[in-house]
């Protein structure tokens, strides 16, 4: 759980840009390679703020930041050029990872711990666009963890409910993220999310964020809300048509205009600040374009969760550079002021990536409650 103390903003931003070399790769929660969500990362805690830091990327292997093995107190010194620049710790391996479902599937193949207290799952580990590199998102690795046997193709509502209940009881999980590969060009995953959320909410009182592309019918927003989804993420990733067409040629067929009409309809159902979108900085959009789009999102009550792009091994963008720390500071500083003026705060989000904040240092730029 995040604290209200001001974390080391500069160190977090630098680590998310450069990545981190680990003297002890087994420290903390097992890192993830490939798959959906924050991949090739490890969760670390800086001043009470848990963030996801790249540890398996090409840039992280040459990072100037090195984490010493954890001491007896569980903390690890961060060293740059031989000089200690900070201290981190690692969230512990969750107890629910040791269990398996009634049908024999290890719990960590159904859902994993993100950050410090977030349960995350990809309900459907496939996408209609992934098998075609002409259509797939060039940064996506959704099929990698499936091919490696670290997850299963489709998590049933019963499996998700079982794992969610155990994660709450054993590890104090506070909210859940349900994302999905896109199964079709109509509801685009909304139905799968409805079925899954309904089962989880019947088993345990856990706030849930659902994530999918905008469905073809706005009626799905009320259906998702009625099924137990508390917040909704519909992710633009890139904001300008030319970058979207180049980086995610299939997903770009759902226009930015459709996203914005869906955002407006979703905010009417879920409420101000309870709809969000991922924006990946560093894919080619200018800072001005990201801020201009963010301004429009904030005006309609959507939280723009701006995250530094992390190149994942095995994808077409594995050699694409991550944005520099200075680029992210220049972007997140004015964005945080825009969020404050618009009355949007990560801490007010009921569930999901924006609330967790581990994949971006954005929340550290927010003014802390006095």
Coordinates of C-alpha atoms in Angstrom, one line a residue:
X1 CA 0.0 0.0 0.0
X2 CA 1.4 3.4 -0.9
X3 CA 2.1 6.0 1.8
X4 CA 1.5 9.7 1.9
X5 CA 5.2 10.5 2.4
X6 CA 7.0 12.0 -0.6
X7 CA 9.0 9.2 -2.3
X8 CA 12.4 9.8 -4.1
X9 CA 10.8 11.1 -7.3
X10 CA 14.1 11.5 -9.1
X11 CA 15.4 8.0 -8.3
X12 CA 12.1 6.4 -9.4
X13 CA 12.1 8.3 -12.7
X14 CA 15.7 7.4 -13.3
X15 CA 15.2 3.7 -12.5
X16 CA 12.2 3.5 -14.8
X17 CA 14.2 5.0 -17.6
X18 CA 17.5 3.2 -17.2
X19 CA 16.3 0.0 -15.6
X20 CA 18.2 -1.8 -12.8
X21 CA 20.9 -4.4 -12.5
X22 CA 20.3 -6.9 -9.7
X23 CA 23.1 -8.5 -7.8
X24 CA 20.5 -11.0 -6.5
X25 CA 17.9 -11.7 -9.2
X26 CA 15.9 -13.9 -6.8
X27 CA 15.2 -11.0 -4.4
X28 CA 11.5 -10.2 -3.8
X29 CA 8.6 -11.3 -6.0
X30 CA 9.6 -13.2 -9.1
X31 CA 10.0 -11.0 -12.1
X32 CA 8.0 -11.5 -15.2
X33 CA 9.2 -12.1 -18.8
X34 CA 6.8 -11.4 -21.6
X35 CA 3.1 -11.5 -21.4
X36 CA 0.6 -8.7 -21.0
X37 CA 1.0 -5.8 -18.5
X38 CA 4.3 -4.7 -17.0
X39 CA 6.7 -7.3 -18.4
X40 CA 10.4 -7.7 -17.9
X41 CA 10.0 -5.8 -14.7
X42 CA 10.5 -6.4 -11.0
X43 CA 8.5 -4.7 -8.1
X44 CA 10.7 -2.6 -5.8
X45 CA 9.8 -0.3 -3.0
X46 CA 11.3 3.2 -2.7
X47 CA 10.4 5.3 0.3
X48 CA 7.2 3.3 0.8
X49 CA 6.2 3.6 -2.9
X50 CA 6.2 0.4 -4.8
X51 CA 7.1 0.7 -8.5
X52 CA 7.8 -1.6 -11.4
X53 CA 11.4 -1.3 -12.7
X54 CA 12.8 -2.9 -15.9
X55 CA 15.3 -5.7 -15.1
X56 CA 15.2 -7.9 -18.2
X57 CA 15.5 -5.3 -21.0
X58 CA 18.6 -4.5 -23.0
X59 CA 18.9 -1.1 -21.4
X60 CA 18.6 -2.5 -17.9
X61 CA 21.6 -4.9 -18.5
X62 CA 23.8 -1.8 -19.1
X63 CA 22.1 0.4 -16.5
X64 CA 24.4 2.5 -14.3
X65 CA 22.2 1.6 -11.3
X66 CA 23.0 -1.6 -9.4
X67 CA 21.1 -3.1 -6.5
X68 CA 23.2 -4.8 -3.9
X69 CA 22.0 -8.1 -2.4
X70 CA 19.3 -7.5 0.3
X71 CA 20.7 -7.3 3.8
X72 CA 19.2 -9.0 6.9
X73 CA 16.7 -6.2 7.2
X74 CA 15.5 -6.8 3.6
X75 CA 16.8 -3.6 2.3
X76 CA 19.1 -3.2 -0.7
X77 CA 21.4 -0.3 -1.5
X78 CA 21.2 1.3 -4.9
X79 CA 24.7 2.2 -6.2
X80 CA 25.6 4.4 -9.2
X81 CA 29.2 4.7 -10.3
X82 CA 30.3 3.3 -6.9
X83 CA 28.2 5.9 -4.9
X84 CA 25.1 4.9 -2.9
X85 CA 22.1 6.9 -4.2
X86 CA 19.2 5.2 -2.4
X87 CA 17.8 2.3 -0.6
X88 CA 15.1 0.0 -1.8
X89 CA 13.2 -3.1 -0.5
X90 CA 11.3 -5.8 -2.3
X91 CA 7.7 -6.9 -1.8
X92 CA 7.7 -10.4 -0.4
X93 CA 6.6 -13.4 -2.5
X94 CA 2.8 -13.7 -2.0
X95 CA 1.6 -16.7 -0.1
X96 CA -1.2 -17.4 -2.6
X97 CA 1.5 -18.3 -5.2
X98 CA 2.1 -21.6 -3.4
X99 CA -1.5 -22.8 -4.0
X100 CA -3.4 -24.3 -7.0
X101 CA -7.0 -24.3 -8.1
X102 CA -9.4 -27.2 -7.6
X103 CA -8.7 -28.3 -11.1
X104 CA -4.9 -28.3 -10.6
X105 CA -3.7 -25.0 -12.0
X106 CA -1.1 -23.1 -10.0
X107 CA -2.6 -19.8 -8.8
X108 CA 0.2 -17.7 -10.3
X109 CA -0.8 -19.0 -13.7
X110 CA -4.2 -17.5 -13.1
X111 CA -3.3 -14.1 -11.6
X112 CA -0.1 -12.4 -10.3
X113 CA 0.8 -9.7 -7.8
X114 CA 1.6 -6.3 -9.3
X115 CA 3.1 -3.5 -7.3
X116 CA 2.6 -4.2 -3.6
X117 CA -1.1 -5.0 -3.2
X118 CA -2.7 -5.4 -6.7
X119 CA -3.9 -8.7 -8.2
X120 CA -3.7 -8.7 -12.0
X121 CA -4.8 -11.1 -14.6
X122 CA -5.1 -11.4 -18.4
X123 CA -8.4 -13.2 -18.7
X124 CA -7.9 -14.2 -22.3
X125 CA -4.2 -14.6 -23.2
X126 CA -4.6 -14.1 -26.9
X127 CA -5.7 -11.4 -29.3
X128 CA -7.3 -11.4 -32.8
X129 CA -4.4 -9.3 -34.0
X130 CA -1.4 -10.9 -32.3
X131 CA -0.7 -13.6 -34.8
X132 CA -0.3 -11.1 -37.7
X133 CA 2.6 -8.8 -37.4
X134 CA 0.9 -6.6 -40.0
X135 CA -1.9 -6.0 -37.4
X136 CA -0.4 -6.6 -34.0
X137 CA 0.8 -3.9 -31.6
X138 CA 4.5 -3.8 -32.1
X139 CA 5.2 -3.6 -28.4
X140 CA 2.9 -6.5 -27.4
X141 CA 4.2 -9.7 -25.8
X142 CA 0.9 -11.2 -24.8
X143 CA 1.7 -14.6 -26.4
X144 CA 5.2 -15.0 -24.8
X145 CA 4.2 -16.1 -21.4
X146 CA 1.6 -18.5 -22.8
X147 CA 4.1 -20.0 -25.2
X148 CA 6.5 -20.5 -22.2
X149 CA 3.9 -22.2 -20.2
X150 CA 3.7 -19.6 -17.5
X151 CA 0.0 -19.0 -17.9
X152 CA -3.1 -20.5 -19.5
X153 CA -5.1 -19.4 -22.5
X154 CA -8.4 -18.6 -20.8
X155 CA -9.0 -18.1 -17.1
X156 CA -12.5 -19.2 -16.1
X157 CA -14.7 -17.1 -13.8
X158 CA -14.5 -19.9 -11.2
X159 CA -10.7 -19.9 -11.3
X160 CA -10.5 -16.1 -11.0
X161 CA -12.9 -16.0 -8.1
X162 CA -10.9 -18.7 -6.2
X163 CA -7.6 -17.0 -6.7
X164 CA -8.9 -13.5 -5.9
X165 CA -10.5 -14.7 -2.6
X166 CA -7.2 -16.4 -1.6
X167 CA -5.1 -13.3 -2.5
X168 CA -7.3 -11.1 -0.3
X169 CA -7.3 -13.5 2.7
X170 CA -3.7 -14.5 2.5
X171 CA -1.9 -11.4 1.2
X172 CA -4.1 -8.5 1.8
X173 CA -4.6 -7.6 -1.8
X174 CA -6.5 -4.3 -2.1
X175 CA -7.8 -4.2 -5.7
X176 CA -7.7 -6.1 -8.9
X177 CA -6.9 -5.5 -12.6
X178 CA -8.6 -7.6 -15.3
X179 CA -7.3 -7.1 -18.7
X180 CA -7.9 -9.2 -21.8
X181 CA -6.6 -9.7 -25.3
X182 CA -9.2 -8.6 -27.8
X183 CA -11.3 -11.6 -28.8
X184 CA -13.5 -10.0 -31.5
X185 CA -14.3 -6.8 -33.3
X186 CA -17.7 -6.2 -31.6
X187 CA -17.7 -6.2 -27.7
X188 CA -13.9 -6.4 -27.8
X189 CA -13.7 -8.3 -24.5
X190 CA -16.4 -6.6 -22.5
X191 CA -18.5 -9.8 -22.2
X192 CA -15.5 -11.8 -20.9
X193 CA -14.8 -9.1 -18.3
X194 CA -18.5 -9.1 -17.2
X195 CA -18.5 -12.8 -16.6
X196 CA -15.2 -12.7 -14.8
X197 CA -16.0 -9.7 -12.6
X198 CA -19.4 -11.1 -11.6
X199 CA -17.8 -14.3 -10.3
X200 CA -15.1 -12.5 -8.4
X201 CA -17.5 -10.1 -6.7
X202 CA -19.7 -13.1 -5.7
X203 CA -16.6 -14.6 -3.9
X204 CA -15.0 -11.5 -2.3
X205 CA -15.5 -7.8 -1.9
X206 CA -12.6 -6.6 -4.1
X207 CA -12.6 -3.4 -6.2
X208 CA -12.0 -4.3 -9.8
X209 CA -10.7 -2.4 -12.9
X210 CA -11.7 -3.9 -16.2
X211 CA -9.5 -3.1 -19.3
X212 CA -10.6 -3.6 -22.9
X213 CA -10.8 -1.7 -26.2
X214 CA -14.0 0.4 -26.7
X215 CA -16.8 -2.0 -27.4
X216 CA -19.0 -1.3 -30.4
X217 CA -22.1 -0.6 -28.3
X218 CA -22.0 1.8 -25.3
X219 CA -24.6 -0.3 -23.5
X220 CA -21.6 -2.5 -22.5
X221 CA -20.5 0.1 -20.1
X222 CA -23.6 -0.3 -17.9
X223 CA -23.4 -4.0 -18.2
X224 CA -19.8 -4.0 -17.0
X225 CA -20.7 -1.7 -14.1
X226 CA -23.6 -4.0 -13.1
X227 CA -21.4 -7.0 -13.3
X228 CA -19.1 -5.5 -10.6
X229 CA -16.4 -3.6 -12.5
X230 CA -15.7 -0.4 -10.5
X231 CA -13.4 1.4 -12.9
X232 CA -12.6 1.0 -16.6
X233 CA -9.4 1.3 -18.6
X234 CA -9.5 1.8 -22.4
X235 CA -6.0 2.3 -23.5
X236 CA -5.0 4.7 -26.3
X237 CA -1.2 3.8 -26.0
X238 CA -0.3 6.4 -28.7
X239 CA -2.3 9.6 -29.3
X240 CA -1.6 10.7 -32.9
X241 CA -3.0 8.9 -35.9
X242 CA 0.4 8.5 -37.7
X243 CA 2.1 7.0 -34.6
X244 CA -0.9 4.7 -33.9
X245 CA -0.9 3.5 -37.5
X246 CA 2.8 2.7 -37.4
X247 CA 3.0 1.2 -33.9
X248 CA -0.4 -0.6 -33.7
X249 CA -1.8 -1.0 -37.2
X250 CA -4.7 -3.2 -36.2
X251 CA -5.7 -1.4 -33.0
X252 CA -5.6 1.9 -34.9
X253 CA -8.7 0.8 -36.8
X254 CA -10.5 1.9 -33.7
X255 CA -10.1 5.6 -34.2
X256 CA -9.2 8.2 -31.6
X257 CA -12.6 9.8 -32.2
X258 CA -14.3 6.5 -31.2
X259 CA -12.1 6.3 -28.1
X260 CA -13.3 9.8 -27.0
X261 CA -16.9 9.1 -27.6
X262 CA -16.5 5.9 -25.6
X263 CA -14.7 7.8 -22.8
X264 CA -17.6 10.2 -22.5
X265 CA -20.2 7.4 -22.4
X266 CA -18.1 5.5 -19.9
X267 CA -17.6 8.5 -17.5
X268 CA -21.4 8.9 -17.4
X269 CA -21.6 5.3 -16.1
X270 CA -18.5 4.9 -13.9
X271 CA -18.1 8.5 -12.7
X272 CA -15.5 11.3 -12.9
X273 CA -12.0 10.0 -12.5
X274 CA -13.0 6.3 -12.6
X275 CA -12.2 5.9 -16.3
X276 CA -8.5 5.9 -17.4
X277 CA -6.3 5.3 -20.4
X278 CA -2.7 4.2 -20.8
X279 CA -0.5 6.5 -22.8
X280 CA 3.0 5.2 -23.6
X281 CA 5.5 8.0 -23.8
X282 CA 8.5 7.4 -26.1
X283 CA 6.8 5.8 -29.1
X284 CA 7.0 8.8 -31.3
X285 CA 4.3 11.2 -30.0
X286 CA 5.7 14.6 -29.0
X287 CA 5.3 15.9 -25.5
X288 CA 3.0 18.6 -26.9
X289 CA 0.7 16.0 -28.5
X290 CA 0.6 13.9 -25.3
X291 CA -0.2 16.9 -23.1
X292 CA -2.8 18.2 -25.6
X293 CA -4.6 14.8 -25.6
X294 CA -4.3 14.6 -21.8
X295 CA -5.9 18.0 -21.5
X296 CA -8.9 16.8 -23.5
X297 CA -9.1 13.6 -21.4
X298 CA -9.0 15.5 -18.1
X299 CA -11.8 17.8 -19.3
X300 CA -14.2 14.9 -19.7
X301 CA -13.0 13.2 -16.4
X302 CA -10.6 10.6 -17.8
X303 CA -7.3 10.0 -16.0
X304 CA -4.4 9.9 -18.5
X305 CA -2.0 7.4 -17.0
X306 CA 1.2 8.4 -18.8
X307 CA 3.8 5.6 -18.6
X308 CA 7.4 5.4 -20.0
X309 CA 7.6 2.9 -22.9
X310 CA 9.6 -0.2 -22.0
X311 CA 11.0 -2.3 -24.9
X312 CA 10.3 -6.0 -24.4
X313 CA 12.6 -8.6 -25.7
X314 CA 11.2 -10.6 -28.6
X315 CA 8.9 -7.9 -29.9
X316 CA 9.5 -5.8 -33.0
X317 CA 10.3 -2.8 -30.7
X318 CA 12.8 -4.6 -28.5
X319 CA 15.6 -2.2 -29.7
X320 CA 13.4 0.9 -29.6
X321 CA 14.9 3.2 -26.9
X322 CA 13.0 4.0 -23.7
X323 CA 12.3 7.7 -23.1
X324 CA 15.0 9.5 -21.0
X325 CA 14.4 10.5 -17.4
X326 CA 14.6 14.1 -18.4
X327 CA 11.9 13.6 -21.1
X328 CA 9.6 12.0 -18.5
X329 CA 10.2 14.8 -16.0
X330 CA 9.4 17.5 -18.6
X331 CA 6.2 15.6 -19.4
X332 CA 5.0 14.6 -16.0
X333 CA 5.6 17.9 -14.3
X334 CA 3.0 19.9 -16.4
X335 CA 0.7 16.9 -16.5
X336 CA 0.5 16.7 -12.8
X337 CA -0.5 20.3 -12.6
X338 CA -3.2 19.7 -15.2
X339 CA -4.5 16.8 -13.2
X340 CA -4.7 18.9 -10.1
X341 CA -6.6 21.6 -11.9
X342 CA -9.0 19.0 -13.2
X343 CA -9.7 17.5 -9.8
X344 CA -8.2 14.1 -10.7
X345 CA -5.9 12.2 -8.3
X346 CA -4.6 8.7 -8.5
X347 CA -5.6 8.1 -4.9
X348 CA -9.3 8.7 -5.7
X349 CA -9.4 6.0 -8.3
X350 CA -11.2 2.9 -6.9
X351 CA -9.1 0.3 -8.6
X352 CA -6.6 -0.3 -11.4
X353 CA -3.3 0.9 -12.9
X354 CA -3.7 4.6 -12.1
X355 CA -4.4 3.9 -8.5
X356 CA -1.5 1.4 -8.2
X357 CA 0.8 3.9 -10.0
X358 CA 3.7 1.4 -10.1
X359 CA 4.4 1.6 -13.8
X360 CA 4.9 5.4 -13.9
X361 CA 6.3 8.0 -11.5
X362 CA 3.3 10.2 -12.3
X363 CA 1.7 9.8 -8.9
X364 CA 4.9 11.0 -7.2
X365 CA 4.4 14.4 -9.0
X366 CA 1.0 14.9 -7.3
X367 CA 0.9 17.2 -4.3
X368 CA 0.8 15.1 -1.1
X369 CA -2.1 15.5 1.4
X370 CA -0.9 17.7 4.3

